[in-house]
Amino acid sequence: GNCRTCSATVGCTMQFEKDEDDELEFLNDNDMSTGDMGGGAFVAPVDVPGGLPADDAGLGPGFIRQSRHPSAAFFHLFFKSLALLVYMFSGLFGFDFIFVCVICILLLAFDFWTVKNVTGRLLVGLRWWNYVKEDGTNEWVFESLENMSEVNANDSRVFWMGLYVPVAVWTGLLVIDTLKLQFQWLIVVFIALSMHVANIIGYTKCSSDAKAKMKNMMDQGTAGFSAMKMFAGSSAVQSAFSGLFGGNSSSQTQSVVV
């Protein structure tokens, strides 16, 4: 009786485990593509290297999804856009000047640090910083990719537009606040412009430095190739090679005649 009970228990356990395994069985690619699991098959969108990402819920590919670093592209625009929204629409919610000023300055500081240290390096392969030496002079330091052709065109467009467009918007707000005689709000505007312009100046100089390095490398490569070509085409080298191979041919011919 005990043996039958044990065998029945083991049989039920094995059957339960088998059913559980069947329920936990993963779908393969064929099942996903043919929809054999009894419902509409869900196929995750796949990004094709060098092309546009697949559609997601019919929304179409956005300029952020086309980026090689979508998180960096998002945060490159997030803080500066949020600062503008808070500044322009805070009056609708009755926020006072001190609160709006503090929030905008914090968002602008986050944006300045993110653009200077993260998004520039990831999106366009550039990085800059400036420090004051002991004698009181400023020194600029620039870093860039060795091959700037590796930078994605969409990433470059997002990066530079993210630098210049906010400056144009803040300049428009400067004019509006001046005409409305709201001079206290100009504090936020001047802080925003100073941070944005600092990044523009730094990255413009860094980009020029990277282009100069690239041109210098190309000029050195061209000069080296021309020198090798001139060396190979010189009469002395040609006579030396002809004498070397000619002497070997003569000695071989003499040995065959003997």
PDB file of N, CA, C and O in Angstrom, residues 9-82:
ATOM      1  N   THR A   9       2.375   9.277  -5.742  1.00  0.00           N
ATOM      2  CA  THR A   9       2.854  10.625  -5.414  1.00  0.00           C
ATOM      3  C   THR A   9       3.956  11.065  -6.357  1.00  0.00           C
ATOM      4  O   THR A   9       3.980  12.199  -6.853  1.00  0.00           O
ATOM      5  N   VAL A  10       4.914  10.133  -6.628  1.00  0.00           N
ATOM      6  CA  VAL A  10       5.998  10.448  -7.560  1.00  0.00           C
ATOM      7  C   VAL A  10       5.456  10.734  -8.940  1.00  0.00           C
ATOM      8  O   VAL A  10       5.888  11.650  -9.643  1.00  0.00           O
ATOM      9  N   GLY A  11       4.469   9.946  -9.351  1.00  0.00           N
ATOM     10  CA  GLY A  11       3.880  10.155 -10.671  1.00  0.00           C
ATOM     11  C   GLY A  11       3.197  11.496 -10.782  1.00  0.00           C
ATOM     12  O   GLY A  11       3.316  12.209 -11.772  1.00  0.00           O
ATOM     13  N   CYS A  12       2.470  11.896  -9.715  1.00  0.00           N
ATOM     14  CA  CYS A  12       1.816  13.211  -9.732  1.00  0.00           C
ATOM     15  C   CYS A  12       2.834  14.335  -9.747  1.00  0.00           C
ATOM     16  O   CYS A  12       2.673  15.343 -10.432  1.00  0.00           O
ATOM     17  N   THR A  13       3.905  14.147  -8.957  1.00  0.00           N
ATOM     18  CA  THR A  13       4.951  15.178  -8.916  1.00  0.00           C
ATOM     19  C   THR A  13       5.619  15.339 -10.263  1.00  0.00           C
ATOM     20  O   THR A  13       5.860  16.450 -10.743  1.00  0.00           O
ATOM     21  N   MET A  14       5.925  14.180 -10.915  1.00  0.00           N
ATOM     22  CA  MET A  14       6.558  14.257 -12.235  1.00  0.00           C
ATOM     23  C   MET A  14       5.628  14.910 -13.240  1.00  0.00           C
ATOM     24  O   MET A  14       6.054  15.693 -14.080  1.00  0.00           O
ATOM     25  N   GLN A  15       4.305  14.549 -13.151  1.00  0.00           N
ATOM     26  CA  GLN A  15       3.355  15.143 -14.083  1.00  0.00           C
ATOM     27  C   GLN A  15       3.242  16.644 -13.862  1.00  0.00           C
ATOM     28  O   GLN A  15       3.173  17.440 -14.791  1.00  0.00           O
ATOM     29  N   PHE A  16       3.244  17.065 -12.565  1.00  0.00           N
ATOM     30  CA  PHE A  16       3.175  18.497 -12.242  1.00  0.00           C
ATOM     31  C   PHE A  16       4.386  19.247 -12.758  1.00  0.00           C
ATOM     32  O   PHE A  16       4.282  20.328 -13.324  1.00  0.00           O
ATOM     33  N   GLU A  17       5.579  18.654 -12.552  1.00  0.00           N
ATOM     34  CA  GLU A  17       6.791  19.289 -13.030  1.00  0.00           C
ATOM     35  C   GLU A  17       6.793  19.372 -14.548  1.00  0.00           C
ATOM     36  O   GLU A  17       7.250  20.340 -15.132  1.00  0.00           O
ATOM     37  N   LYS A  18       6.286  18.338 -15.197  1.00  0.00           N
ATOM     38  CA  LYS A  18       6.235  18.350 -16.659  1.00  0.00           C
ATOM     39  C   LYS A  18       5.315  19.450 -17.153  1.00  0.00           C
ATOM     40  O   LYS A  18       5.623  20.179 -18.091  1.00  0.00           O
ATOM     41  N   ASP A  19       4.114  19.552 -16.482  1.00  0.00           N
ATOM     42  CA  ASP A  19       3.183  20.600 -16.892  1.00  0.00           C
ATOM     43  C   ASP A  19       3.769  21.979 -16.638  1.00  0.00           C
ATOM     44  O   ASP A  19       3.613  22.897 -17.429  1.00  0.00           O
ATOM     45  N   GLU A  20       4.476  22.131 -15.499  1.00  0.00           N
ATOM     46  CA  GLU A  20       5.094  23.417 -15.186  1.00  0.00           C
ATOM     47  C   GLU A  20       6.175  23.770 -16.194  1.00  0.00           C
ATOM     48  O   GLU A  20       6.297  24.915 -16.628  1.00  0.00           O
ATOM     49  N   ASP A  21       6.969  22.745 -16.608  1.00  0.00           N
ATOM     50  CA  ASP A  21       7.988  22.985 -17.614  1.00  0.00           C
ATOM     51  C   ASP A  21       7.357  23.400 -18.932  1.00  0.00           C
ATOM     52  O   ASP A  21       7.878  24.240 -19.651  1.00  0.00           O
ATOM     53  N   ASP A  22       6.204  22.735 -19.252  1.00  0.00           N
ATOM     54  CA  ASP A  22       5.539  23.104 -20.500  1.00  0.00           C
ATOM     55  C   ASP A  22       5.054  24.552 -20.459  1.00  0.00           C
ATOM     56  O   ASP A  22       5.101  25.268 -21.451  1.00  0.00           O
ATOM     57  N   GLU A  23       4.571  24.993 -19.287  1.00  0.00           N
ATOM     58  CA  GLU A  23       4.097  26.364 -19.184  1.00  0.00           C
ATOM     59  C   GLU A  23       5.234  27.364 -19.240  1.00  0.00           C
ATOM     60  O   GLU A  23       5.074  28.463 -19.726  1.00  0.00           O
ATOM     61  N   LEU A  24       6.410  26.989 -18.743  1.00  0.00           N
ATOM     62  CA  LEU A  24       7.540  27.904 -18.701  1.00  0.00           C
ATOM     63  C   LEU A  24       8.400  27.835 -19.942  1.00  0.00           C
ATOM     64  O   LEU A  24       9.438  28.452 -20.004  1.00  0.00           O
ATOM     65  N   GLU A  25       7.981  27.061 -20.924  1.00  0.00           N
ATOM     66  CA  GLU A  25       8.788  26.912 -22.136  1.00  0.00           C
ATOM     67  C   GLU A  25       8.841  28.230 -22.889  1.00  0.00           C
ATOM     68  O   GLU A  25       7.820  28.878 -23.112  1.00  0.00           O
ATOM     69  N   PHE A  26      10.035  28.641 -23.275  1.00  0.00           N
ATOM     70  CA  PHE A  26      10.215  29.908 -23.973  1.00  0.00           C
ATOM     71  C   PHE A  26       9.870  29.753 -25.446  1.00  0.00           C
ATOM     72  O   PHE A  26      10.019  28.682 -26.034  1.00  0.00           O
ATOM     73  N   LEU A  27       9.434  30.833 -26.049  1.00  0.00           N
ATOM     74  CA  LEU A  27       9.111  30.843 -27.468  1.00  0.00           C
ATOM     75  C   LEU A  27      10.365  31.075 -28.279  1.00  0.00           C
ATOM     76  O   LEU A  27      11.203  31.884 -27.916  1.00  0.00           O
ATOM     77  N   ASN A  28      10.483  30.359 -29.387  1.00  0.00           N
ATOM     78  CA  ASN A  28      11.624  30.583 -30.267  1.00  0.00           C
ATOM     79  C   ASN A  28      11.255  31.581 -31.346  1.00  0.00           C
ATOM     80  O   ASN A  28      10.141  32.085 -31.409  1.00  0.00           O
ATOM     81  N   ASP A  29      12.216  31.847 -32.231  1.00  0.00           N
ATOM     82  CA  ASP A  29      12.000  32.861 -33.272  1.00  0.00           C
ATOM     83  C   ASP A  29      10.901  32.447 -34.236  1.00  0.00           C
ATOM     84  O   ASP A  29      10.146  33.276 -34.730  1.00  0.00           O
ATOM     85  N   ASN A  30      10.813  31.142 -34.537  1.00  0.00           N
ATOM     86  CA  ASN A  30       9.791  30.687 -35.475  1.00  0.00           C
ATOM     87  C   ASN A  30       8.394  30.902 -34.906  1.00  0.00           C
ATOM     88  O   ASN A  30       7.470  31.331 -35.596  1.00  0.00           O
ATOM     89  N   ASP A  31       8.219  30.595 -33.608  1.00  0.00           N
ATOM     90  CA  ASP A  31       6.925  30.818 -32.982  1.00  0.00           C
ATOM     91  C   ASP A  31       6.556  32.289 -32.968  1.00  0.00           C
ATOM     92  O   ASP A  31       5.403  32.667 -33.154  1.00  0.00           O
ATOM     93  N   MET A  32       7.561  33.132 -32.733  1.00  0.00           N
ATOM     94  CA  MET A  32       7.303  34.564 -32.677  1.00  0.00           C
ATOM     95  C   MET A  32       6.883  35.104 -34.026  1.00  0.00           C
ATOM     96  O   MET A  32       6.008  35.948 -34.134  1.00  0.00           O
ATOM     97  N   SER A  33       7.523  34.613 -35.097  1.00  0.00           N
ATOM     98  CA  SER A  33       7.245  35.151 -36.431  1.00  0.00           C
ATOM     99  C   SER A  33       5.954  34.603 -37.019  1.00  0.00           C
ATOM    100  O   SER A  33       5.272  35.276 -37.770  1.00  0.00           O
ATOM    101  N   THR A  34       5.602  33.336 -36.702  1.00  0.00           N
ATOM    102  CA  THR A  34       4.410  32.732 -37.276  1.00  0.00           C
ATOM    103  C   THR A  34       3.188  32.906 -36.419  1.00  0.00           C
ATOM    104  O   THR A  34       2.070  32.689 -36.855  1.00  0.00           O
ATOM    105  N   GLY A  35       3.385  33.288 -35.127  1.00  0.00           N
ATOM    106  CA  GLY A  35       2.244  33.497 -34.253  1.00  0.00           C
ATOM    107  C   GLY A  35       1.586  32.215 -33.835  1.00  0.00           C
ATOM    108  O   GLY A  35       0.359  32.157 -33.732  1.00  0.00           O
ATOM    109  N   ASP A  36       2.355  31.144 -33.594  1.00  0.00           N
ATOM    110  CA  ASP A  36       1.791  29.854 -33.225  1.00  0.00           C
ATOM    111  C   ASP A  36       1.407  29.760 -31.763  1.00  0.00           C
ATOM    112  O   ASP A  36       0.980  28.705 -31.314  1.00  0.00           O
ATOM    113  N   MET A  37       1.530  30.815 -30.965  1.00  0.00           N
ATOM    114  CA  MET A  37       1.221  30.682 -29.559  1.00  0.00           C
ATOM    115  C   MET A  37      -0.230  31.022 -29.264  1.00  0.00           C
ATOM    116  O   MET A  37      -0.602  31.248 -28.129  1.00  0.00           O
ATOM    117  N   GLY A  38      -1.060  31.057 -30.306  1.00  0.00           N
ATOM    118  CA  GLY A  38      -2.487  31.198 -30.096  1.00  0.00           C
ATOM    119  C   GLY A  38      -2.967  32.631 -30.124  1.00  0.00           C
ATOM    120  O   GLY A  38      -4.138  32.890 -29.939  1.00  0.00           O
ATOM    121  N   GLY A  39      -2.143  33.578 -30.345  1.00  0.00           N
ATOM    122  CA  GLY A  39      -2.534  34.974 -30.394  1.00  0.00           C
ATOM    123  C   GLY A  39      -1.632  35.724 -31.338  1.00  0.00           C
ATOM    124  O   GLY A  39      -0.782  35.147 -32.015  1.00  0.00           O
ATOM    125  N   GLY A  40      -1.818  37.018 -31.383  1.00  0.00           N
ATOM    126  CA  GLY A  40      -0.957  37.826 -32.226  1.00  0.00           C
ATOM    127  C   GLY A  40       0.458  37.860 -31.695  1.00  0.00           C
ATOM    128  O   GLY A  40       0.685  38.094 -30.516  1.00  0.00           O
ATOM    129  N   ALA A  41       1.401  37.598 -32.543  1.00  0.00           N
ATOM    130  CA  ALA A  41       2.807  37.551 -32.127  1.00  0.00           C
ATOM    131  C   ALA A  41       3.323  38.966 -31.934  1.00  0.00           C
ATOM    132  O   ALA A  41       3.038  39.860 -32.720  1.00  0.00           O
ATOM    133  N   PHE A  42       4.069  39.142 -30.850  1.00  0.00           N
ATOM    134  CA  PHE A  42       4.695  40.434 -30.602  1.00  0.00           C
ATOM    135  C   PHE A  42       6.152  40.345 -31.004  1.00  0.00           C
ATOM    136  O   PHE A  42       6.877  39.477 -30.523  1.00  0.00           O
ATOM    137  N   VAL A  43       6.574  41.202 -31.891  1.00  0.00           N
ATOM    138  CA  VAL A  43       7.958  41.241 -32.341  1.00  0.00           C
ATOM    139  C   VAL A  43       8.537  42.582 -31.917  1.00  0.00           C
ATOM    140  O   VAL A  43       8.028  43.633 -32.307  1.00  0.00           O
ATOM    141  N   ALA A  44       9.559  42.538 -31.085  1.00  0.00           N
ATOM    142  CA  ALA A  44      10.159  43.773 -30.591  1.00  0.00           C
ATOM    143  C   ALA A  44      10.836  44.504 -31.723  1.00  0.00           C
ATOM    144  O   ALA A  44      11.412  43.887 -32.618  1.00  0.00           O
ATOM    145  N   PRO A  45      10.756  45.824 -31.746  1.00  0.00           N
ATOM    146  CA  PRO A  45      11.440  46.581 -32.795  1.00  0.00           C
ATOM    147  C   PRO A  45      12.939  46.407 -32.690  1.00  0.00           C
ATOM    148  O   PRO A  45      13.511  46.415 -31.605  1.00  0.00           O
ATOM    149  N   VAL A  46      13.575  46.237 -33.836  1.00  0.00           N
ATOM    150  CA  VAL A  46      15.015  45.998 -33.896  1.00  0.00           C
ATOM    151  C   VAL A  46      15.669  47.143 -34.629  1.00  0.00           C
ATOM    152  O   VAL A  46      15.218  47.537 -35.705  1.00  0.00           O
ATOM    153  N   ASP A  47      16.707  47.706 -34.055  1.00  0.00           N
ATOM    154  CA  ASP A  47      17.463  48.784 -34.696  1.00  0.00           C
ATOM    155  C   ASP A  47      18.465  48.193 -35.661  1.00  0.00           C
ATOM    156  O   ASP A  47      19.262  47.334 -35.295  1.00  0.00           O
ATOM    157  N   VAL A  48      18.427  48.633 -36.874  1.00  0.00           N
ATOM    158  CA  VAL A  48      19.352  48.155 -37.888  1.00  0.00           C
ATOM    159  C   VAL A  48      20.578  49.043 -37.891  1.00  0.00           C
ATOM    160  O   VAL A  48      20.449  50.263 -38.006  1.00  0.00           O
ATOM    161  N   PRO A  49      21.786  48.477 -37.741  1.00  0.00           N
ATOM    162  CA  PRO A  49      22.987  49.319 -37.734  1.00  0.00           C
ATOM    163  C   PRO A  49      23.114  50.108 -39.023  1.00  0.00           C
ATOM    164  O   PRO A  49      22.987  49.553 -40.117  1.00  0.00           O
ATOM    165  N   GLY A  50      23.332  51.399 -38.895  1.00  0.00           N
ATOM    166  CA  GLY A  50      23.489  52.246 -40.061  1.00  0.00           C
ATOM    167  C   GLY A  50      22.187  52.699 -40.679  1.00  0.00           C
ATOM    168  O   GLY A  50      22.175  53.429 -41.652  1.00  0.00           O
ATOM    169  N   GLY A  51      21.060  52.259 -40.124  1.00  0.00           N
ATOM    170  CA  GLY A  51      19.780  52.647 -40.679  1.00  0.00           C
ATOM    171  C   GLY A  51      18.885  53.230 -39.620  1.00  0.00           C
ATOM    172  O   GLY A  51      19.294  53.528 -38.506  1.00  0.00           O
ATOM    173  N   LEU A  52      17.593  53.382 -39.954  1.00  0.00           N
ATOM    174  CA  LEU A  52      16.642  53.945 -39.025  1.00  0.00           C
ATOM    175  C   LEU A  52      16.053  52.850 -38.170  1.00  0.00           C
ATOM    176  O   LEU A  52      15.884  51.718 -38.612  1.00  0.00           O
ATOM    177  N   PRO A  53      15.704  53.142 -36.928  1.00  0.00           N
ATOM    178  CA  PRO A  53      15.085  52.150 -36.077  1.00  0.00           C
ATOM    179  C   PRO A  53      13.712  51.771 -36.594  1.00  0.00           C
ATOM    180  O   PRO A  53      13.075  52.507 -37.351  1.00  0.00           O
ATOM    181  N   ALA A  54      13.234  50.601 -36.145  1.00  0.00           N
ATOM    182  CA  ALA A  54      11.924  50.147 -36.568  1.00  0.00           C
ATOM    183  C   ALA A  54      10.848  50.982 -35.897  1.00  0.00           C
ATOM    184  O   ALA A  54      11.044  51.606 -34.868  1.00  0.00           O
ATOM    185  N   ASP A  55       9.655  50.983 -36.487  1.00  0.00           N
ATOM    186  CA  ASP A  55       8.539  51.718 -35.937  1.00  0.00           C
ATOM    187  C   ASP A  55       8.127  51.125 -34.613  1.00  0.00           C
ATOM    188  O   ASP A  55       8.206  49.925 -34.395  1.00  0.00           O
ATOM    189  N   ASP A  56       7.637  51.956 -33.707  1.00  0.00           N
ATOM    190  CA  ASP A  56       7.156  51.503 -32.419  1.00  0.00           C
ATOM    191  C   ASP A  56       5.769  52.073 -32.217  1.00  0.00           C
ATOM    192  O   ASP A  56       5.597  53.261 -32.019  1.00  0.00           O
ATOM    193  N   ALA A  57       4.757  51.206 -32.284  1.00  0.00           N
ATOM    194  CA  ALA A  57       3.358  51.594 -32.095  1.00  0.00           C
ATOM    195  C   ALA A  57       2.927  52.663 -33.095  1.00  0.00           C
ATOM    196  O   ALA A  57       2.060  53.474 -32.821  1.00  0.00           O
ATOM    197  N   GLY A  58       3.538  52.643 -34.273  1.00  0.00           N
ATOM    198  CA  GLY A  58       3.151  53.558 -35.330  1.00  0.00           C
ATOM    199  C   GLY A  58       3.604  54.986 -35.132  1.00  0.00           C
ATOM    200  O   GLY A  58       3.202  55.874 -35.869  1.00  0.00           O
ATOM    201  N   LEU A  59       4.423  55.237 -34.116  1.00  0.00           N
ATOM    202  CA  LEU A  59       4.863  56.605 -33.861  1.00  0.00           C
ATOM    203  C   LEU A  59       5.959  57.047 -34.813  1.00  0.00           C
ATOM    204  O   LEU A  59       6.188  58.231 -34.978  1.00  0.00           O
ATOM    205  N   GLY A  60       6.674  56.102 -35.404  1.00  0.00           N
ATOM    206  CA  GLY A  60       7.757  56.447 -36.318  1.00  0.00           C
ATOM    207  C   GLY A  60       9.044  56.720 -35.571  1.00  0.00           C
ATOM    208  O   GLY A  60       9.051  56.999 -34.375  1.00  0.00           O
ATOM    209  N   PRO A  61      10.144  56.638 -36.263  1.00  0.00           N
ATOM    210  CA  PRO A  61      11.451  56.875 -35.629  1.00  0.00           C
ATOM    211  C   PRO A  61      11.656  58.349 -35.326  1.00  0.00           C
ATOM    212  O   PRO A  61      11.483  59.203 -36.176  1.00  0.00           O
ATOM    213  N   GLY A  62      12.047  58.662 -34.097  1.00  0.00           N
ATOM    214  CA  GLY A  62      12.337  60.033 -33.708  1.00  0.00           C
ATOM    215  C   GLY A  62      13.823  60.303 -33.752  1.00  0.00           C
ATOM    216  O   GLY A  62      14.639  59.378 -33.844  1.00  0.00           O
ATOM    217  N   PHE A  63      14.187  61.571 -33.657  1.00  0.00           N
ATOM    218  CA  PHE A  63      15.608  61.916 -33.754  1.00  0.00           C
ATOM    219  C   PHE A  63      16.382  61.414 -32.541  1.00  0.00           C
ATOM    220  O   PHE A  63      17.585  61.183 -32.649  1.00  0.00           O
ATOM    221  N   ILE A  64      15.684  61.189 -31.429  1.00  0.00           N
ATOM    222  CA  ILE A  64      16.380  60.628 -30.276  1.00  0.00           C
ATOM    223  C   ILE A  64      16.588  59.128 -30.460  1.00  0.00           C
ATOM    224  O   ILE A  64      17.650  58.592 -30.142  1.00  0.00           O
ATOM    225  N   ARG A  65      15.610  58.426 -31.005  1.00  0.00           N
ATOM    226  CA  ARG A  65      15.742  56.985 -31.220  1.00  0.00           C
ATOM    227  C   ARG A  65      16.766  56.675 -32.303  1.00  0.00           C
ATOM    228  O   ARG A  65      17.312  55.583 -32.350  1.00  0.00           O
ATOM    229  N   GLN A  66      17.031  57.624 -33.193  1.00  0.00           N
ATOM    230  CA  GLN A  66      18.035  57.413 -34.224  1.00  0.00           C
ATOM    231  C   GLN A  66      19.449  57.578 -33.696  1.00  0.00           C
ATOM    232  O   GLN A  66      20.415  57.253 -34.389  1.00  0.00           O
ATOM    233  N   SER A  67      19.579  58.095 -32.491  1.00  0.00           N
ATOM    234  CA  SER A  67      20.901  58.364 -31.934  1.00  0.00           C
ATOM    235  C   SER A  67      21.590  57.078 -31.512  1.00  0.00           C
ATOM    236  O   SER A  67      20.958  56.093 -31.128  1.00  0.00           O
ATOM    237  N   ARG A  68      22.914  57.092 -31.579  1.00  0.00           N
ATOM    238  CA  ARG A  68      23.694  55.979 -31.053  1.00  0.00           C
ATOM    239  C   ARG A  68      23.671  55.952 -29.531  1.00  0.00           C
ATOM    240  O   ARG A  68      23.897  54.911 -28.920  1.00  0.00           O
ATOM    241  N   HIS A  69      23.412  57.103 -28.928  1.00  0.00           N
ATOM    242  CA  HIS A  69      23.327  57.217 -27.469  1.00  0.00           C
ATOM    243  C   HIS A  69      22.025  57.939 -27.136  1.00  0.00           C
ATOM    244  O   HIS A  69      22.030  59.136 -26.835  1.00  0.00           O
ATOM    245  N   PRO A  70      20.891  57.235 -27.175  1.00  0.00           N
ATOM    246  CA  PRO A  70      19.610  57.904 -26.963  1.00  0.00           C
ATOM    247  C   PRO A  70      19.467  58.539 -25.581  1.00  0.00           C
ATOM    248  O   PRO A  70      18.854  59.594 -25.445  1.00  0.00           O
ATOM    249  N   SER A  71      20.039  57.930 -24.561  1.00  0.00           N
ATOM    250  CA  SER A  71      19.952  58.523 -23.222  1.00  0.00           C
ATOM    251  C   SER A  71      20.704  59.850 -23.173  1.00  0.00           C
ATOM    252  O   SER A  71      20.222  60.842 -22.604  1.00  0.00           O
ATOM    253  N   ALA A  72      21.892  59.880 -23.776  1.00  0.00           N
ATOM    254  CA  ALA A  72      22.657  61.123 -23.807  1.00  0.00           C
ATOM    255  C   ALA A  72      21.929  62.193 -24.612  1.00  0.00           C
ATOM    256  O   ALA A  72      21.900  63.370 -24.220  1.00  0.00           O
ATOM    257  N   ALA A  73      21.337  61.817 -25.743  1.00  0.00           N
ATOM    258  CA  ALA A  73      20.592  62.784 -26.551  1.00  0.00           C
ATOM    259  C   ALA A  73      19.386  63.318 -25.786  1.00  0.00           C
ATOM    260  O   ALA A  73      19.057  64.509 -25.872  1.00  0.00           O
ATOM    261  N   PHE A  74      18.727  62.450 -25.018  1.00  0.00           N
ATOM    262  CA  PHE A  74      17.558  62.882 -24.243  1.00  0.00           C
ATOM    263  C   PHE A  74      17.954  63.900 -23.174  1.00  0.00           C
ATOM    264  O   PHE A  74      17.361  64.975 -23.064  1.00  0.00           O
ATOM    265  N   PHE A  75      18.970  63.569 -22.381  1.00  0.00           N
ATOM    266  CA  PHE A  75      19.362  64.469 -21.298  1.00  0.00           C
ATOM    267  C   PHE A  75      20.090  65.710 -21.821  1.00  0.00           C
ATOM    268  O   PHE A  75      20.174  66.717 -21.107  1.00  0.00           O
ATOM    269  N   HIS A  76      20.594  65.651 -23.052  1.00  0.00           N
ATOM    270  CA  HIS A  76      21.180  66.851 -23.660  1.00  0.00           C
ATOM    271  C   HIS A  76      20.116  67.926 -23.859  1.00  0.00           C
ATOM    272  O   HIS A  76      20.416  69.130 -23.809  1.00  0.00           O
ATOM    273  N   LEU A  77      18.863  67.497 -24.067  1.00  0.00           N
ATOM    274  CA  LEU A  77      17.771  68.436 -24.292  1.00  0.00           C
ATOM    275  C   LEU A  77      16.849  68.589 -23.088  1.00  0.00           C
ATOM    276  O   LEU A  77      16.095  69.565 -23.016  1.00  0.00           O
ATOM    277  N   PHE A  78      16.896  67.653 -22.154  1.00  0.00           N
ATOM    278  CA  PHE A  78      15.890  67.606 -21.081  1.00  0.00           C
ATOM    279  C   PHE A  78      16.000  68.785 -20.130  1.00  0.00           C
ATOM    280  O   PHE A  78      15.032  69.526 -19.918  1.00  0.00           O
ATOM    281  N   PHE A  79      17.177  69.000 -19.535  1.00  0.00           N
ATOM    282  CA  PHE A  79      17.307  70.017 -18.496  1.00  0.00           C
ATOM    283  C   PHE A  79      17.084  71.424 -19.045  1.00  0.00           C
ATOM    284  O   PHE A  79      16.415  72.257 -18.412  1.00  0.00           O
ATOM    285  N   LYS A  80      17.642  71.713 -20.223  1.00  0.00           N
ATOM    286  CA  LYS A  80      17.470  73.051 -20.792  1.00  0.00           C
ATOM    287  C   LYS A  80      16.023  73.297 -21.196  1.00  0.00           C
ATOM    288  O   LYS A  80      15.507  74.416 -21.017  1.00  0.00           O
ATOM    289  N   SER A  81      15.355  72.272 -21.713  1.00  0.00           N
ATOM    290  CA  SER A  81      13.945  72.433 -22.075  1.00  0.00           C
ATOM    291  C   SER A  81      13.079  72.624 -20.836  1.00  0.00           C
ATOM    292  O   SER A  81      12.160  73.461 -20.826  1.00  0.00           O
ATOM    293  N   LEU A  82      13.369  71.861 -19.784  1.00  0.00           N
ATOM    294  CA  LEU A  82      12.591  71.995 -18.551  1.00  0.00           C
ATOM    295  C   LEU A  82      12.790  73.367 -17.915  1.00  0.00           C
ATOM    296  O   LEU A  82      11.843  73.966 -17.384  1.00  0.00           O
TER     297      LEU A  82
END
